[in-house]
Amino acid sequence: MIARLSPFVKILPISLLMLTGLALPCLASGAAGDAAHFDVTSLAANVMGYVAIVIFIGAYVLVIFEEQLHLRKSKPVMVAAGVIWILVALTYAGLGMPHHAETAIRHNFLEYAELFLFLLAAMTYINAMDERNVFQALRSWMVGKGFSLRTIFWLTGVLAFFISPIADNLTTALLMGAVAMAVGGENKKFVVIACINIVVAANAGGAFSPFGDITTLMVWQKGKVQFSEFFAIFVPSVVNWLVPALVMNLALGKESPEAGNNAVAMKLGARRIMILFLCTITTAVLFHNNLHLPPAAGMMLGLGYLGFFSYYLKKAEQRAYDVDANPLGSQNDMSRPAVTFDLFRKVARAEWDTLLFFYGVILCVGGISQFGYMTLLSNYLYMDLGPTTANVAVGVLSAILDNIPVMFAVLTMDPTMSLGQWLLVTLTAGVGGSLLSIGSAAGVALMGSARGIYTFGAHLKWTPFIALGYAAAIFVHLLINKAIM
């Protein structure tokens, strides 16, 4: 037991090391590919490498202060990515390898393209279900039942945990957060506790599914963990949410808010779109597991399903409009245009800032890795300290930084690890962001929705109990999955 808990003793200093490690030339090591025969320490100590590190840190500082600066997070990282790759190209050209940068960046483009197409299809389905009032109907049903605040607390937590593996933790948190705020009303204490519970549950639920979080998707697409293998961390994910939820539950009263009466009905085709989304997920899994094709190809095929169904919806709604507007066969009322389902409107509503942010992050980390900084950092963390300690530290770091660049950095390092260790880093990167309100997209989104109520400070008061759940989840994983560690 002491051996299993020993990594936690070293977590804080290791996390700080990882946060600043890219800026330390002593952690530099070899560049990949054609540069393998170079003195890699000299390559990493190149002035261009230092400049690249400074540019990346500067861009990420702007990302962290996105809310204060009102500057979209994609903009600084996109600029940083372009400049860093200019530095990479100039460095390798000076070494007599003018085509190395081109080969390397094409590899990063391929990684981004797969992630982009996968997420674009998923976001389009989510937008389609939103437009068909799927989420609004669920919200109105919960509000209208007149449940007690404690019941709503548990119901939103359970739904957040089980919806996020299918949708994503951001959409799930916004949906359940809207329910909590609608029910809680002026009860700020309940709204805060419910929002924290939702963030923890959504992040925990997203950790055991490739579709629940960007980090799990990247691990799955890289082939580090197969689809069915993710479910090995289902129980640790439950523990991660349940431990702080049980504590927060004790702080709730037994009040019951008034039941609402604003029922919302789903629009035509809503249930069929949900079925098509499940079919799309199945298609992506079959493409990856059975045909050995990228999951993104399966998702795009699934987007084609929605495309054909959108044609049917458009025709059906147009016919319904014509009947309503011309009950006696009179001339069309041109002053009232028909509003029909349009697939490309749903594509346009995708989170483009998020998609472009991923582009910037992937290319920034990929560019920095060309200076060799990732290899020795990987050697230090995963060989000198050990994978368990390193992977636990990754989760703590993801509460400070976004878990996406952290996980992509781990995948870029590509340490040799067992399946159990890859599941561990997937778990910690997914749920570690719950430690702070700014540590995950779900937390940041709810801070915007419940502005002035759910704040960084309000979340921080419950961080010790969330950290207890984090530690308990890791312990449970090491215990029940020891055979694959």
Short mmCIF file of N, CA and C in Angstrom, two decimals, residues 153 156-157 160-161 164 169-170 172-174 176-177 180 191-207 213 240-241 244 248 430-447 454-455 459 466:
data_model
loop_
_atom_site.label_atom_id
_atom_site.label_comp_id
_atom_site.label_asym_id
_atom_site.label_seq_id
_atom_site.Cartn_x
_atom_site.Cartn_y
_atom_site.Cartn_z
N PHE A 153 -29.18 17.45 -7.38
CA PHE A 153 -27.73 17.33 -7.26
C PHE A 153 -27.25 15.97 -7.77
N THR A 156 -28.31 15.37 -11.72
CA THR A 156 -27.43 16.05 -12.68
C THR A 156 -26.04 15.43 -12.69
N GLY A 157 -25.57 14.97 -11.53
CA GLY A 157 -24.27 14.32 -11.47
C GLY A 157 -24.25 13.00 -12.23
N ALA A 160 -24.59 13.72 -15.94
CA ALA A 160 -23.33 14.27 -16.46
C ALA A 160 -22.30 13.16 -16.66
N PHE A 161 -22.26 12.23 -15.71
CA PHE A 161 -21.28 11.14 -15.79
C PHE A 161 -21.55 10.23 -16.99
N SER A 164 -21.59 12.41 -20.80
CA SER A 164 -20.30 12.90 -21.32
C SER A 164 -19.52 11.84 -22.11
N ASN A 169 -17.62 16.31 -22.48
CA ASN A 169 -17.78 16.88 -21.15
C ASN A 169 -18.21 18.34 -21.18
N LEU A 170 -17.83 19.09 -22.21
CA LEU A 170 -18.22 20.50 -22.29
C LEU A 170 -19.72 20.65 -22.51
N THR A 172 -22.06 18.45 -22.02
CA THR A 172 -22.76 17.87 -20.88
C THR A 172 -22.78 18.84 -19.70
N ALA A 173 -21.65 19.47 -19.42
CA ALA A 173 -21.58 20.40 -18.30
C ALA A 173 -22.50 21.60 -18.51
N LEU A 174 -22.55 22.12 -19.72
CA LEU A 174 -23.43 23.26 -20.00
C LEU A 174 -24.90 22.87 -19.83
N MET A 176 -26.27 20.28 -18.00
CA MET A 176 -26.61 20.01 -16.60
C MET A 176 -26.48 21.26 -15.74
N GLY A 177 -25.53 22.12 -16.09
CA GLY A 177 -25.41 23.39 -15.37
C GLY A 177 -26.63 24.26 -15.54
N ALA A 180 -29.21 22.94 -13.16
CA ALA A 180 -28.92 23.30 -11.77
C ALA A 180 -29.25 24.76 -11.50
N VAL A 191 -26.19 26.21 -6.21
CA VAL A 191 -25.68 26.34 -7.58
C VAL A 191 -24.19 26.06 -7.63
N VAL A 192 -23.45 26.58 -6.66
CA VAL A 192 -22.00 26.36 -6.63
C VAL A 192 -21.68 24.88 -6.46
N ILE A 193 -22.30 24.24 -5.46
CA ILE A 193 -22.02 22.83 -5.20
C ILE A 193 -22.45 21.96 -6.37
N ALA A 194 -23.61 22.28 -6.95
CA ALA A 194 -24.09 21.49 -8.10
C ALA A 194 -23.16 21.64 -9.29
N CYS A 195 -22.66 22.86 -9.54
CA CYS A 195 -21.75 23.09 -10.67
C CYS A 195 -20.44 22.32 -10.48
N ILE A 196 -19.90 22.35 -9.25
CA ILE A 196 -18.67 21.60 -8.99
C ILE A 196 -18.90 20.11 -9.22
N ASN A 197 -20.02 19.62 -8.72
CA ASN A 197 -20.37 18.21 -8.89
C ASN A 197 -20.49 17.84 -10.37
N ILE A 198 -21.08 18.73 -11.15
CA ILE A 198 -21.26 18.48 -12.58
C ILE A 198 -19.91 18.46 -13.29
N VAL A 199 -19.03 19.39 -12.96
CA VAL A 199 -17.71 19.44 -13.59
C VAL A 199 -16.93 18.15 -13.30
N VAL A 200 -16.92 17.73 -12.03
CA VAL A 200 -16.20 16.52 -11.65
C VAL A 200 -16.81 15.31 -12.34
N ALA A 201 -18.15 15.22 -12.36
CA ALA A 201 -18.82 14.07 -12.96
C ALA A 201 -18.60 14.03 -14.47
N ALA A 202 -18.69 15.18 -15.14
CA ALA A 202 -18.50 15.21 -16.59
C ALA A 202 -17.08 14.83 -16.98
N ASN A 203 -16.10 15.33 -16.24
CA ASN A 203 -14.71 14.98 -16.53
C ASN A 203 -14.42 13.51 -16.24
N ALA A 204 -15.00 13.01 -15.15
CA ALA A 204 -14.80 11.59 -14.81
C ALA A 204 -15.48 10.69 -15.82
N GLY A 205 -16.69 11.04 -16.24
CA GLY A 205 -17.40 10.24 -17.23
C GLY A 205 -16.71 10.24 -18.58
N GLY A 206 -16.10 11.37 -18.92
CA GLY A 206 -15.41 11.45 -20.20
C GLY A 206 -14.10 10.69 -20.24
N ALA A 207 -13.59 10.29 -19.06
CA ALA A 207 -12.27 9.67 -19.00
C ALA A 207 -12.27 8.22 -19.46
N ASP A 213 -13.68 12.92 -24.16
CA ASP A 213 -12.72 14.00 -23.98
C ASP A 213 -11.72 13.96 -25.12
N ASN A 240 -13.64 8.55 -8.63
CA ASN A 240 -13.18 9.93 -8.73
C ASN A 240 -14.33 10.92 -8.53
N TRP A 241 -15.49 10.61 -9.07
CA TRP A 241 -16.65 11.49 -8.91
C TRP A 241 -17.36 11.27 -7.58
N PRO A 244 -15.88 12.98 -3.84
CA PRO A 244 -16.25 14.36 -3.50
C PRO A 244 -17.76 14.59 -3.50
N MET A 248 -19.89 16.57 -0.67
CA MET A 248 -20.68 17.76 -1.01
C MET A 248 -22.16 17.56 -0.70
N GLY A 430 -7.65 13.12 -17.77
CA GLY A 430 -9.07 13.41 -17.92
C GLY A 430 -9.69 14.00 -16.68
N VAL A 431 -9.34 13.46 -15.49
CA VAL A 431 -10.00 13.90 -14.26
C VAL A 431 -9.18 14.91 -13.48
N GLY A 432 -7.88 15.05 -13.81
CA GLY A 432 -7.05 15.99 -13.07
C GLY A 432 -7.50 17.43 -13.23
N GLY A 433 -8.12 17.75 -14.37
CA GLY A 433 -8.60 19.10 -14.59
C GLY A 433 -9.70 19.53 -13.64
N SER A 434 -10.32 18.58 -12.95
CA SER A 434 -11.37 18.91 -11.99
C SER A 434 -10.83 19.55 -10.72
N LEU A 435 -9.52 19.45 -10.49
CA LEU A 435 -8.94 19.99 -9.27
C LEU A 435 -9.13 21.50 -9.18
N LEU A 436 -9.12 22.17 -10.33
CA LEU A 436 -9.34 23.62 -10.38
C LEU A 436 -10.43 23.92 -11.39
N SER A 437 -11.14 25.02 -11.19
CA SER A 437 -12.22 25.38 -12.12
C SER A 437 -11.69 25.70 -13.51
N ILE A 438 -10.43 26.15 -13.58
CA ILE A 438 -9.85 26.51 -14.88
C ILE A 438 -9.15 25.32 -15.51
N GLY A 439 -9.22 24.15 -14.88
CA GLY A 439 -8.47 23.00 -15.35
C GLY A 439 -9.12 22.21 -16.45
N SER A 440 -10.36 22.53 -16.80
CA SER A 440 -11.07 21.79 -17.85
C SER A 440 -12.01 22.71 -18.59
N ALA A 441 -12.36 22.32 -19.80
CA ALA A 441 -13.32 23.10 -20.58
C ALA A 441 -14.67 23.16 -19.89
N ALA A 442 -15.05 22.08 -19.21
CA ALA A 442 -16.32 22.06 -18.50
C ALA A 442 -16.36 23.12 -17.40
N GLY A 443 -15.28 23.23 -16.63
CA GLY A 443 -15.22 24.22 -15.57
C GLY A 443 -15.23 25.64 -16.08
N VAL A 444 -14.45 25.89 -17.12
CA VAL A 444 -14.40 27.24 -17.69
C VAL A 444 -15.77 27.64 -18.26
N ALA A 445 -16.43 26.70 -18.91
CA ALA A 445 -17.75 26.99 -19.50
C ALA A 445 -18.77 27.33 -18.41
N LEU A 446 -18.77 26.58 -17.32
CA LEU A 446 -19.74 26.84 -16.25
C LEU A 446 -19.41 28.13 -15.50
N MET A 447 -18.14 28.51 -15.42
CA MET A 447 -17.81 29.80 -14.83
C MET A 447 -18.42 30.94 -15.64
N TYR A 454 -20.49 30.64 -9.54
CA TYR A 454 -19.48 29.58 -9.60
C TYR A 454 -18.18 30.21 -10.05
N THR A 455 -17.25 30.39 -9.14
CA THR A 455 -16.00 31.10 -9.41
C THR A 455 -14.81 30.20 -9.08
N HIS A 459 -14.77 27.11 -6.22
CA HIS A 459 -14.33 25.75 -6.55
C HIS A 459 -13.15 25.34 -5.67
N ILE A 466 -11.93 17.05 -3.82
CA ILE A 466 -11.76 16.58 -5.20
C ILE A 466 -10.42 15.87 -5.35
#
